[in-house]
Coordinates of C-alpha atoms in Angstrom, one line a residue:
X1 CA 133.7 207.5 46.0
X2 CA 133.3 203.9 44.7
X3 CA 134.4 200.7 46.7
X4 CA 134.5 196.9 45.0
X5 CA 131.7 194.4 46.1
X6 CA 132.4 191.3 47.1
X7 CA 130.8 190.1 43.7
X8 CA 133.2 192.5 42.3
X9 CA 131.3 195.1 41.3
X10 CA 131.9 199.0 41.8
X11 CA 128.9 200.1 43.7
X12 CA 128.6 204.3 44.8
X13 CA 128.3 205.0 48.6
X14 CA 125.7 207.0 49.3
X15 CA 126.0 209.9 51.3
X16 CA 125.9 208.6 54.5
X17 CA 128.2 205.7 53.8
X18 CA 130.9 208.2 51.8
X19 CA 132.2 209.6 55.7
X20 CA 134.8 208.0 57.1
X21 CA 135.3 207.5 61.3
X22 CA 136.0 211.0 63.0
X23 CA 139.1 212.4 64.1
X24 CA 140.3 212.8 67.8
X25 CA 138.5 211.1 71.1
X26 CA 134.9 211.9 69.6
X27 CA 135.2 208.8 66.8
X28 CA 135.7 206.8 70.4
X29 CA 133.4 208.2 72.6
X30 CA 130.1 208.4 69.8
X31 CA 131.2 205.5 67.8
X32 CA 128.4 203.4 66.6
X33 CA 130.6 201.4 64.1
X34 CA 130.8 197.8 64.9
X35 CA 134.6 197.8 64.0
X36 CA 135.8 200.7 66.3
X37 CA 133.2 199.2 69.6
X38 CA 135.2 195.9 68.7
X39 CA 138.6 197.9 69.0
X40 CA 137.5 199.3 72.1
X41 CA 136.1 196.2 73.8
X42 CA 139.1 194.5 72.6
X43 CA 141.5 197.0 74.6
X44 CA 139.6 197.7 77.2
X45 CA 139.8 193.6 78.1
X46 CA 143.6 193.7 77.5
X47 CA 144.2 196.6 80.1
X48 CA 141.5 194.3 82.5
X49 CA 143.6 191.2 81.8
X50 CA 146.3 193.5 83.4
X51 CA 144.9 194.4 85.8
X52 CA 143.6 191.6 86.9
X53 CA 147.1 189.6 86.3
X54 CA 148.8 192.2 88.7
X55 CA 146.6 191.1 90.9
X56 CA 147.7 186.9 90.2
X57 CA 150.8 188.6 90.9
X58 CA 150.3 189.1 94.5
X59 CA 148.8 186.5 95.1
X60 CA 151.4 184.2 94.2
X61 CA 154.0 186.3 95.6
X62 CA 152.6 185.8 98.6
X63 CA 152.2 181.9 98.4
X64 CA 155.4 181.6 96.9
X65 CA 156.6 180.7 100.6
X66 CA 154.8 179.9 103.8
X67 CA 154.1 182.3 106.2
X68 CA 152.8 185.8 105.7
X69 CA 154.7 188.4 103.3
X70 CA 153.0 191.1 102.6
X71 CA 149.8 192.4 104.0
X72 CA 147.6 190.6 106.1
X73 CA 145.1 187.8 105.2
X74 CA 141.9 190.1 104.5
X75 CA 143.9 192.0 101.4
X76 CA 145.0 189.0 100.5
X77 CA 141.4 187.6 100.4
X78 CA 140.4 191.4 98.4
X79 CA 142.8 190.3 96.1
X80 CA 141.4 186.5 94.8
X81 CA 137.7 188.0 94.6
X82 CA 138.8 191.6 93.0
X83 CA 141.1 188.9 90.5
X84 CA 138.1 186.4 90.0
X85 CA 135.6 189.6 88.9
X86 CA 138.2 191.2 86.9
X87 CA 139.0 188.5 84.9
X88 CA 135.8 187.0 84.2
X89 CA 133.7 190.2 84.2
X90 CA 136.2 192.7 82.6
X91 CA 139.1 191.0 80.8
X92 CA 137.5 187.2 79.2
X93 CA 134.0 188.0 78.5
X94 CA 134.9 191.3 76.4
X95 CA 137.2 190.0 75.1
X96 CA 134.8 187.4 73.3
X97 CA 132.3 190.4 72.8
X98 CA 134.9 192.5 71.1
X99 CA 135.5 189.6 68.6
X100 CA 131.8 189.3 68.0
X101 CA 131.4 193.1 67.4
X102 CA 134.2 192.6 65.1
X103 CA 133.7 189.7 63.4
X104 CA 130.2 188.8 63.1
X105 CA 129.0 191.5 60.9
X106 CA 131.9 190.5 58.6
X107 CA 131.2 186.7 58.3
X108 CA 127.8 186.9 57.9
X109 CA 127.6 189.8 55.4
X110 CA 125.7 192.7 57.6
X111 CA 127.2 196.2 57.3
X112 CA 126.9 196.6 61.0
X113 CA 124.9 195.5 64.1
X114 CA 121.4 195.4 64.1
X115 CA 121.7 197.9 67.0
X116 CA 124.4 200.0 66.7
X117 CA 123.4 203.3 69.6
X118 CA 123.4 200.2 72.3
X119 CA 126.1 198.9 71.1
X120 CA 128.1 201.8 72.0
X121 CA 126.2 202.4 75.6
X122 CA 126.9 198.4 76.4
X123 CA 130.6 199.6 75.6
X124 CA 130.4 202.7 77.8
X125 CA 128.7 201.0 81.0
X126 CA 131.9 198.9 80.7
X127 CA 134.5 201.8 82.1
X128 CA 132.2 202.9 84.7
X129 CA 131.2 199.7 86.2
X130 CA 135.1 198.5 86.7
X131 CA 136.1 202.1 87.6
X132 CA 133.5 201.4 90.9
X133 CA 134.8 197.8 91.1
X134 CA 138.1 199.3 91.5
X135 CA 137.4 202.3 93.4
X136 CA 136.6 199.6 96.1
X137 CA 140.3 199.2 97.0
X138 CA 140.1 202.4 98.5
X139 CA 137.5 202.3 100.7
X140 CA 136.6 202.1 104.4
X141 CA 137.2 198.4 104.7
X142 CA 139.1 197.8 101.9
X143 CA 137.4 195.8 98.6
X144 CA 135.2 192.8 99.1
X145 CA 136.7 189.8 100.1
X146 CA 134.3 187.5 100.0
X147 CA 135.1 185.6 96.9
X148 CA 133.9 186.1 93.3
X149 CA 131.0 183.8 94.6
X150 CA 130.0 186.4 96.9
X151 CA 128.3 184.1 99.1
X152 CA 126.6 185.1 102.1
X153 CA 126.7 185.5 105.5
X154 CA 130.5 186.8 104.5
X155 CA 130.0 189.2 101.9
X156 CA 127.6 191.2 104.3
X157 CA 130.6 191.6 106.4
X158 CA 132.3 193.7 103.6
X159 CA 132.2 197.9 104.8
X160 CA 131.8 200.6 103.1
X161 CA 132.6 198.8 99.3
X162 CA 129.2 196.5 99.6
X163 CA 126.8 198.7 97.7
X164 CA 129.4 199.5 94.9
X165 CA 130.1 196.1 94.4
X166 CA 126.8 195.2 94.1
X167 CA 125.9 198.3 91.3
X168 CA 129.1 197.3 89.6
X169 CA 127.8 193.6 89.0
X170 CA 124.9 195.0 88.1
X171 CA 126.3 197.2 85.4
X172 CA 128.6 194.4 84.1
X173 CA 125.1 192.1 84.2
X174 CA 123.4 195.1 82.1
X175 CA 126.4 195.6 79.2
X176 CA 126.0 192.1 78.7
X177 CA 122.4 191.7 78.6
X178 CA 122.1 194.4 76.1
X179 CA 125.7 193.0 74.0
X180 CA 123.6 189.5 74.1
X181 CA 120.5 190.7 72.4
X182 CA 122.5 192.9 69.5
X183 CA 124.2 189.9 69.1
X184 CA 121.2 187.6 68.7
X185 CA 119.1 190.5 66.6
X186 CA 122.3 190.9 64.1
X187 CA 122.6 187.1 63.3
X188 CA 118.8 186.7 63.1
X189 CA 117.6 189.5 60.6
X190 CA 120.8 190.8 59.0
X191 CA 122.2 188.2 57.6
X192 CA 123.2 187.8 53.7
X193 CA 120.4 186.6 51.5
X194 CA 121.9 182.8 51.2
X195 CA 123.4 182.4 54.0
X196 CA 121.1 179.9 55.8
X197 CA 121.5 179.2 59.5
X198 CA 123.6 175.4 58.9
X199 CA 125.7 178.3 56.3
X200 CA 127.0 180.5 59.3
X201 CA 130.6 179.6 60.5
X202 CA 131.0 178.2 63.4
X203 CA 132.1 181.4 65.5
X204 CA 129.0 183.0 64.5
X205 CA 127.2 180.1 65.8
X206 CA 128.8 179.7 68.7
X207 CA 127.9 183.4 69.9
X208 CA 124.4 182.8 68.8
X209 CA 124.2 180.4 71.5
X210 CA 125.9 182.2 74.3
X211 CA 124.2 185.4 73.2
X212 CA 120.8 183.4 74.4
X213 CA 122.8 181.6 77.7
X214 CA 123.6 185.6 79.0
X215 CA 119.9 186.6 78.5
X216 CA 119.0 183.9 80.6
X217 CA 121.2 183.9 83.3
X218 CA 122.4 187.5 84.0
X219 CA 119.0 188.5 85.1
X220 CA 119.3 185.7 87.5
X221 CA 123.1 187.2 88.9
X222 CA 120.8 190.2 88.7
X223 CA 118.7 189.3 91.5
X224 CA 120.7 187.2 93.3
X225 CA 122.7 190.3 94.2
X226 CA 119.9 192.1 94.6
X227 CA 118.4 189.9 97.5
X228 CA 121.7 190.4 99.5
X229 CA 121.3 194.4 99.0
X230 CA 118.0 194.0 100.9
X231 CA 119.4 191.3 103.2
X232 CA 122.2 194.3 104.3
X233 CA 119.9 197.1 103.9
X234 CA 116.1 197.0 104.0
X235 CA 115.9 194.1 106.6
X236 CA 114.8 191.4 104.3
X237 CA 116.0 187.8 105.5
X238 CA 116.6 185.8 102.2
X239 CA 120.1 184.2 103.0
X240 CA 120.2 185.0 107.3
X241 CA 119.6 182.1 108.8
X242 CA 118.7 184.3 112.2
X243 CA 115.6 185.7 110.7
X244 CA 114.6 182.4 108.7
X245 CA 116.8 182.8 105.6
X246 CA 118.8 180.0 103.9
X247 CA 122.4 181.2 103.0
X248 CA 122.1 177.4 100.7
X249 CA 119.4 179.3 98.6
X250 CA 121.8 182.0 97.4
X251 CA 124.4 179.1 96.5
X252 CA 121.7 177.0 94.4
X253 CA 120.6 181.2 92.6
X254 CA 124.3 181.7 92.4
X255 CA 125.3 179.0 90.5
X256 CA 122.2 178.6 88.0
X257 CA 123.9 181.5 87.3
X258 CA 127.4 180.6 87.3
X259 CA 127.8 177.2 85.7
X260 CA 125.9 178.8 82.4
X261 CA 128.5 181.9 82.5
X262 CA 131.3 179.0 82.3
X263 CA 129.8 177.9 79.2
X264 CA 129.3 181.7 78.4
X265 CA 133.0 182.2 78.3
X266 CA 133.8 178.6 76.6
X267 CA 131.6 178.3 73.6
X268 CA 132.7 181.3 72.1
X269 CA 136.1 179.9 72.4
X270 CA 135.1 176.8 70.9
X271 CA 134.0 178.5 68.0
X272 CA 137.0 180.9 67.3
X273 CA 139.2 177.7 67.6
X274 CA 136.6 175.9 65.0
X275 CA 137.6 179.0 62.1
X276 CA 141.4 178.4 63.0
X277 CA 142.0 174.7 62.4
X278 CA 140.1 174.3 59.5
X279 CA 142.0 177.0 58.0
X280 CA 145.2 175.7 59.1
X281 CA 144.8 172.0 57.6
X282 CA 143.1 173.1 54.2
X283 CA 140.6 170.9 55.0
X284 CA 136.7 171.8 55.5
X285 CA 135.6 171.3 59.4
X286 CA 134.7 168.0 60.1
X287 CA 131.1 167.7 60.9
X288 CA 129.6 171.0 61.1
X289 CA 126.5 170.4 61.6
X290 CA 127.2 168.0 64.4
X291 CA 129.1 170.8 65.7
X292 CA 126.1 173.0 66.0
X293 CA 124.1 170.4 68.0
X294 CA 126.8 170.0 70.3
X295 CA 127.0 173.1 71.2
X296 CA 123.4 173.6 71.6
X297 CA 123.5 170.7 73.8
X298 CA 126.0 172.0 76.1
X299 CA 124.3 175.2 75.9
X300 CA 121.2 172.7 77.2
X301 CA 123.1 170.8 80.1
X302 CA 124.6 173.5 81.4
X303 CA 121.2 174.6 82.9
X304 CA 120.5 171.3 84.8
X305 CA 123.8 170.7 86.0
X306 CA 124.3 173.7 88.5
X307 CA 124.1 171.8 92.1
X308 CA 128.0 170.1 91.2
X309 CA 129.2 172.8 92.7
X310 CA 127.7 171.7 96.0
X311 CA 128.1 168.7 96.9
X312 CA 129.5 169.0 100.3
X313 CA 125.9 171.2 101.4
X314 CA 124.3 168.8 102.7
X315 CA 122.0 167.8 99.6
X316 CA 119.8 164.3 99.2
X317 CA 121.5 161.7 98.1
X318 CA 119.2 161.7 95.2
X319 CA 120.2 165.1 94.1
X320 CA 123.5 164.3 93.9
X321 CA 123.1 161.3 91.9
X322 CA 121.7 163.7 89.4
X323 CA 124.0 166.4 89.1
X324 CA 126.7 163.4 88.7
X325 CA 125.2 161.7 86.1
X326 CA 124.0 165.3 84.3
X327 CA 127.7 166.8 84.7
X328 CA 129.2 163.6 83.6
X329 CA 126.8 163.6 80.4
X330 CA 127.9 167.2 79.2
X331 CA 131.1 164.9 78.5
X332 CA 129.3 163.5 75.0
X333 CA 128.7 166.8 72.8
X334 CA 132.1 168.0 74.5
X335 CA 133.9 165.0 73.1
X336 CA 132.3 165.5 69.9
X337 CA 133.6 168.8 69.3
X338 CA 137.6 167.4 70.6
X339 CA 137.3 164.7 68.0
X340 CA 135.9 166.9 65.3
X341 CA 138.5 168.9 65.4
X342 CA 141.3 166.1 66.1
X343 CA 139.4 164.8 62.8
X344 CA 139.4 167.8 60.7
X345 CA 143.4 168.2 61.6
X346 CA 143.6 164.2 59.9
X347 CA 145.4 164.1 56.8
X348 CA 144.9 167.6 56.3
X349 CA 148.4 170.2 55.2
X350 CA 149.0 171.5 58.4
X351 CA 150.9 174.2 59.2
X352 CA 152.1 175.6 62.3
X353 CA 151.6 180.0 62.5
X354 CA 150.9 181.1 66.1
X355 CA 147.1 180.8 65.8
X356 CA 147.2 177.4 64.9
X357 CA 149.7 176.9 67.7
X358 CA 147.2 178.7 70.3
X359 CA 144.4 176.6 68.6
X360 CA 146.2 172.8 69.2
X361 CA 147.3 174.1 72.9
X362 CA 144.0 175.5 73.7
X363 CA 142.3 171.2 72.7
X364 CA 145.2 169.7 74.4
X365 CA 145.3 171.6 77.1
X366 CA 141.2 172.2 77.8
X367 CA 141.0 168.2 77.3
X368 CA 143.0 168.3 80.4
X369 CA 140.6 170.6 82.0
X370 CA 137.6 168.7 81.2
X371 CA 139.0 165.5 82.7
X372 CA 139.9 167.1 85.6
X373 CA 135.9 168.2 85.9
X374 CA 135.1 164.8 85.2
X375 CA 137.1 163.9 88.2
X376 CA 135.0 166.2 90.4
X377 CA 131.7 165.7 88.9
X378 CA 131.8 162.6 91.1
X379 CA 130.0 163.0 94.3
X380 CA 132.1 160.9 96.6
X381 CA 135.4 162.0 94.7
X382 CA 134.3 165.6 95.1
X383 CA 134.0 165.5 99.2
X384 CA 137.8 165.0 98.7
X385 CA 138.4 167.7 96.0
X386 CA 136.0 170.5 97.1
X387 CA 137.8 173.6 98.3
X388 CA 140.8 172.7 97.6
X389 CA 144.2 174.1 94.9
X390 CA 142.6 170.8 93.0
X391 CA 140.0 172.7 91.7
X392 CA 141.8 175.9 91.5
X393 CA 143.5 173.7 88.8
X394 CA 141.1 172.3 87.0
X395 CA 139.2 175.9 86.4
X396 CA 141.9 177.8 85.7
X397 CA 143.1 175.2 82.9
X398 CA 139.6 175.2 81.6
X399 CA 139.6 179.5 81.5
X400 CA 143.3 180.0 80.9
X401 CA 144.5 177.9 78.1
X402 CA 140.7 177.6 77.3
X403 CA 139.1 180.6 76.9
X404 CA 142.5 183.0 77.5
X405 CA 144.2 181.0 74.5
X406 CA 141.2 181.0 72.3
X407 CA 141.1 185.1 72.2
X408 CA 145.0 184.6 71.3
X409 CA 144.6 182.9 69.1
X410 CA 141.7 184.9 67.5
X411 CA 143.6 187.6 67.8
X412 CA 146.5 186.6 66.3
X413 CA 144.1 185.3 63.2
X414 CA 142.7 188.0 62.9
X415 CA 145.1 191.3 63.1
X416 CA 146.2 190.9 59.7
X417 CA 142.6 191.5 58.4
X418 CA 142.3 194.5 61.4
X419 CA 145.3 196.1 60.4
X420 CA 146.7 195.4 56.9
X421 CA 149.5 194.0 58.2
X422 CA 151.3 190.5 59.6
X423 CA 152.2 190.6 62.6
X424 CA 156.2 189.4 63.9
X425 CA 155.4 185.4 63.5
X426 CA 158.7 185.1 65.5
X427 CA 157.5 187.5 68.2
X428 CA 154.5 185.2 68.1
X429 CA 155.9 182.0 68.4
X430 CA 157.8 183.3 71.4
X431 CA 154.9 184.5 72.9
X432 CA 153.2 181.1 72.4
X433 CA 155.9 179.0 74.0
X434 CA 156.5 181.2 76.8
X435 CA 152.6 180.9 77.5
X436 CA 152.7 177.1 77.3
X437 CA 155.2 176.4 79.3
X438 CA 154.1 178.3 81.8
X439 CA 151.1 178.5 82.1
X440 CA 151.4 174.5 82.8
X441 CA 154.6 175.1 85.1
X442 CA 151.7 177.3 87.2
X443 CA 148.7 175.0 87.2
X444 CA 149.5 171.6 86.7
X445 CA 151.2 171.9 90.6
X446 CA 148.0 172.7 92.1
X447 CA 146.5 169.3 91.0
X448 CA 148.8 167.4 93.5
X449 CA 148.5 170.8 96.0
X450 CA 144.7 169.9 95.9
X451 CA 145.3 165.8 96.1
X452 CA 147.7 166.2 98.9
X453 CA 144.7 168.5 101.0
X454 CA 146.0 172.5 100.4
X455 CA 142.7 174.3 100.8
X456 CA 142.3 177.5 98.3
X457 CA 142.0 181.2 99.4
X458 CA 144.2 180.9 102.0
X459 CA 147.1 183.1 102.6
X460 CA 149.6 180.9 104.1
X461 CA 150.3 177.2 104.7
X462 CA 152.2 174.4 106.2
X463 CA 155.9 173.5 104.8
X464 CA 154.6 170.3 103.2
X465 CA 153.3 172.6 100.2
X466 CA 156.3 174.9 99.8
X467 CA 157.5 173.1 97.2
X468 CA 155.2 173.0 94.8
X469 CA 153.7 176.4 95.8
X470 CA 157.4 178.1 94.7
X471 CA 157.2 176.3 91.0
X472 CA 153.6 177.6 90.6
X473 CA 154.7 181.0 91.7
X474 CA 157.7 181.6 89.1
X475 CA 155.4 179.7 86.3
X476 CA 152.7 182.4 87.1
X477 CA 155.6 185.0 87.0
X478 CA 156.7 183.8 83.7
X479 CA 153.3 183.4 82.6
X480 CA 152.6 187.2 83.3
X481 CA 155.8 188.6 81.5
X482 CA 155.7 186.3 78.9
X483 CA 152.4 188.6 78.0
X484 CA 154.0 191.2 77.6
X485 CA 155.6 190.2 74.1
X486 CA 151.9 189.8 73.0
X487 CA 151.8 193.4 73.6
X488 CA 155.2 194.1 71.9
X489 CA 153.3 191.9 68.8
X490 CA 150.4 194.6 69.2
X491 CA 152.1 197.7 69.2
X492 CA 154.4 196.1 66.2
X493 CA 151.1 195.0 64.1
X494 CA 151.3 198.0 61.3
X495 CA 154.9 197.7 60.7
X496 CA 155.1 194.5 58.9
X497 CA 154.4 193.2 55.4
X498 CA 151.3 194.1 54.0
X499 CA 148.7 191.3 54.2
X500 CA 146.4 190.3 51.1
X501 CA 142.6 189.8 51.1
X502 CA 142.7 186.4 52.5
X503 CA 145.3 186.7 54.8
X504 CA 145.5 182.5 54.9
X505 CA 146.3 180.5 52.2
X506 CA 143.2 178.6 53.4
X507 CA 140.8 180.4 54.7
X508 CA 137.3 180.4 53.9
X509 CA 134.2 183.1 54.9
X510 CA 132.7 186.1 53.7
X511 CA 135.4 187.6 56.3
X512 CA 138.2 187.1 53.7
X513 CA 136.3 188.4 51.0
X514 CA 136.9 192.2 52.4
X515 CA 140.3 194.3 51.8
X516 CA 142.8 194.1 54.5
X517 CA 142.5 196.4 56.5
X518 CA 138.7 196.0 56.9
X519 CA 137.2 199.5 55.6
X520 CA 135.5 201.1 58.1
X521 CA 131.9 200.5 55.9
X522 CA 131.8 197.0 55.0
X523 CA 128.7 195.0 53.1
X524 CA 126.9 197.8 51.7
X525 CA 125.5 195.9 49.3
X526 CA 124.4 192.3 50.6
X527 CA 126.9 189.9 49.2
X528 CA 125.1 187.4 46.8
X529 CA 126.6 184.3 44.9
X530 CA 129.1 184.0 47.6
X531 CA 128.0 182.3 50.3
X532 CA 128.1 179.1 49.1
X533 CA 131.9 179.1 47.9
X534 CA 132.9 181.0 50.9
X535 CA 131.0 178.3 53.2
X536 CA 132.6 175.2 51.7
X537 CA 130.2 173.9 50.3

C-alpha cells in the first residue's frame, strides 16, 4: 500500500503502519490512535454537555417563577454543583482535550502522540469517574450539594455521596494530569524538523500553555480534596474551626486551583478562535508572536491573582489592594489578543461560514465577559457583587459564549477534515443564531438580577425578580433546544459534498496538507520543505 507525502511523494507503509483501525467495540476500547481518542473525548464531552444542560434545565425551571416547584431546596442545590462539575470537569475541558488529541499531531507534523497507551487510559478514567459522579444522585443523601467549590464546613454535611465525590475529582484531576503531560511531550520532541516553536499555530500553542497550567494546579485540587477526606474521616482538623482548622485556608487551596482552571478552559479557546479568523479574512494573524507572550502572560497572572475571589473573607486591606491591581492587570495581554484579532479581521476578505460566525460571537461576546470581571476585580465594587446572579453572569458569558462557542466553532472548522464531508451550512447558521440570541436572552438578565441584590444558588425568591428570572428561563430553554440542531448537523456530517484537502479557501497549516478525511496514519514520514509555506511565512 502506498500513501502521498505531504511533499508529494509516494512513500511504502511499513508493516505496522499498513493496518487500518479494528472493527467492532475493540478499535474503541484499545485504541491508541490519536484520531479515534479525539473522537471519543469529543463525544463523550457532547453526551456530558447533556447531561449537564438537563440539569440547567431544572434549574431554571424552577426559577422560572417564585416559590418552590419542584423538589425541595437541597435537590435543587444537588443540581447547581452536580451542573458546575459536569460542565467544567466532563463536558468543556474534554472537549478542548479531544481537539488537542485531534489536532495537534496534525498541525505540527507527528504521526501520533508521544504517548499513545496513556492516552487511551486518560480517556478510559474519563467514563468511570463521571459514572461515580453520577451514581451520587442515587445515594443515601442524595448528590453533594455543596457547590462546585466544595467548600467546607458544608460539604462535610453531604451523606453517603462524600467519598465518591471526592474519588471522582480525583480521577478527573488524574485524566488530566496525564492528557497534560502527552500534550506537553508531543509538542516538545515530535515535532516536524522545521517547525520552530514561534512556527507552531496558535492552537498548538495555546495547549502548550494550558498543558503546563493543569500540571500545576490539579495536584493542588488533588490535595485540597484530600484534606477534607481526612477532615470527615481520619479526624484531621484542616478546615474545622472546632478543632483549630481554618475553613479560609481551603478557599485560598481552592482557588490557587480554580482561577488557573479558568484560564485552563479559556486559552485553548483562544487559540482555536486564533486558526479560525485568520482563515476566514485571508489574511496572516496579526502579531503572532505577540500572541504567544500574551498568552504566557495570562498563563503567568493567573497564578497570583487567586484571592479575587474573596474579597468579602475578611482579608487585609493590603491584600486586597493586590489582587485588584493583579486581576485588573491580566486586562493588558487579554486586550492584546481582542485587538489582534479585531486587527487581523481589518481589511481582510471576510466571509461569514458558521465557524467564523462562532469565532466573532465568541470576541464580542467574551469582551463582555471580561468587562464584567473587570467590574468585580474591584474590591469595594465586589462587596456589592459577591454572591450574587451578577456574577453568575459574568462567568457564564466568559465559559458559554467563551469557551462553549470556541469548541463550536472548532468543531464546525474542523468536521470537514474529520469526515470528508461539509457539513449543512444552513443547519449551521441556524444553529449559530439560535445560540446567540439566546444564550444573551439567558445571561445578560442576571447582570441587573445581580445589580438589583438576587443572591445565586437559591431556589426561590421575592416577586421583584420574577421578571427577569422568566426571560432568563425560556432563553436557557431556547438555548438548550437550539443544541440540538448541532447534533442534527453531526449526525448529517457524511452526507454532504465531499470536502477537498484544504477544506478553506484560506487556510493555512500542515493540517490542510492531509486528505479529507484524515487517514487513520498520518505523517509517516516527517513533513519537510513545508513548514514555512504552511506557517505564513
Amino acid at each position: 500500500m502506498t500513501t502521498t507525502t505531504v511533499d508529494g511523494h509516494a512513500s511504502d507503509h511499513d508493516a505496522h503502519e499498513d493496518h487500518g483501525p479494528e472493527k467492532g467495540f475493540k478499535r474503541w476500547l484499545f485504541s491508541t490512535n490519536h484520531k479515534d481518542i479525539g473522537t471519543m473525548y469529543l463525544i463523550f464531552s457532547l453526551v456530558m454537555f447533556f447531561i449537564g444542560g438537563a440539569m440547567a434545565m431544572y434549574i431554571r425551571a424552577e426559577l422560572a417563577i417564585p416559590g418552590l416547584q419542584f423538589r425541595d431546596p437541597h435537590f435543587f442545590n444537588s443540581m447547581t454543583t452536580m451542573h458546575a462539575l459536569i460542565m467544567v470537569f466532563g463536558a468543556i475541558m474534554p472537549a478542548f482535550v479531544g481537539l488537542a488529541n485531534w489536532m495537534i499531531p496534525l498541525q505540527i507534523g507527528a504521526p501520533d502522540m508521544a504517548l499513545p497507551r496513556m492516552n487511551n487510559w486518560s480517556f478510559w478514567i474519563l467514563p468511570v469517574a463521571f459514572s461515580i459522579l453520577l451514581s451520587t444522585l442515587f445515594m443515601p443523601g442524595g448528590a453533594p450539594a455543596g457547590g462546585w467549590t466544595m467548600y467546607p464546613p458544608l460539604i462535610l454535611q453531604t451523606g453517603d455521596a462524600f467519598p465518591f465525590l471526592i474519588f471522582a475529582v480525583h480521577l478527573m484531576g488524574l485524566s488530566s494530569i496525564m492528557g497534560a503531560i502527552n500534550v506537553v511531550v508531543t509538542i516538545i520532541n515530535m515535532r516536524a524538523p522545521d517547525m520552530t516553536l514561534l512556527k507552531m499555530p496558535m492552537f498548538t500553542w495555546t495547549w502548550l500553555i494550558t498543558a503546563y497550567l493543569l500540571i500545576a494546579v490539579m495536584p493542588v485540587l488533588a490535595g485540597a480534596v484530600t484534606m477534607l477526606l481526612t477532615d470527615q474521616f481520619f479526624g484531621t482538623s484542616f478546615f474545622l474551626a472546632a478543632g483549630g482548622g481554618d475553613p479560609v485556608m481551603f478557599q485560598h487551596i481552592f482557588w490557587f486551583f480554580g482561577h488557573p482552571e479558568v484560564y485552563i478552559m479559556i486559552l485553548p479557546a483562544f487559540g482555536v478562535v486564533s486558526e479560525i479568523i485568520p482563515t476566514f479574512s485571508r489574511k496572516k494573524l496579526f502579531g503572532h508572536d505577540s500572541m504567544v507572550y500574551a498568552a504566557s502572560s495570562i498563563a503567568f497572572l493567573s497564578f497570583i491573582v487567586w484571592a479575587h475571589h474573596m474579597f468579602t473573607v475578611g482579608m487585609p486591606l493590603t491584600g486586597q489592594l493586590f489582587f485588584m491591581f493583579a486581576t485588573m492587570l491580566i486586562a493588558v495581554p487579554t486586550g492584546v489578543k481582542v485587538f489582534n484579532w479585531v486587527a487581523t479581521m481589518w481589511r481582510g476578505a471576510m466571509t461569514f461560514e458558521t465557524p467564523m460566525l462562532f469565532s466573532l460571537a465568541f470576541v464580542f461576546l467574551f469582551t463582555i465577559g471580561g468587562f464584567s470581571g473587570l467590574m468585580l476585580a474591584i474590591a469595594p465594587a465586589d462587596v456589592q457583587y459577591h454572591d450574587t446572579y451578577f456574577v453568575v453572569a459574568h462567568f457564564h458569558y466568559v465559559l458559554v459564549p467563551g469557551s462553549v462557542f470556541a469548541i463550536m466553532a472548532g468543531a464546525y472548522y474542523w468536521l470537514p477534515k474529520w469526515t470528508g464531508y461539509y457539513y449543512n451550512e444552513t443547519l449551521g447558521k441556524i444553529h449559530f443564531w439560535t445560540s446567540t440570541i439566546f444564550v444573551n436572552i439567558t445571561f445578560f438578565p442576571m447582570h441587573f438580577l445581580g445589580l438589583a441584590g438576587m443572591p445565586r444558588r437559591i431556589p426561590d425568591y421575592s416577586t421583584q425578580f420574577a421578571d427577569f428570572n422568566l426571560i432568563a428561563s425560556i432563553g436557557a430553554f431556547g438555548f438548550g433546544l437550539s443544541q440540538l440542531i448541532f447534533v442534527l448537523v453531526l449526525l448529517t456530517a457524511k452526507k454532504g459534498v465531499e470536502a477537498d484537502d484544504r477544506v478553506w479557501e484560506g487556510a493555512h497549516g500542515l493540517e490542510w496538507t492531509v486528505p479529507s478525511p484524515a487517514p487513520w496514519h498520518t505523517f509517516t514520514t516527517p513533513p519537510k520543505h513545508r513548514i514555512a509555506v504552511e506557517s505564513f511565512d
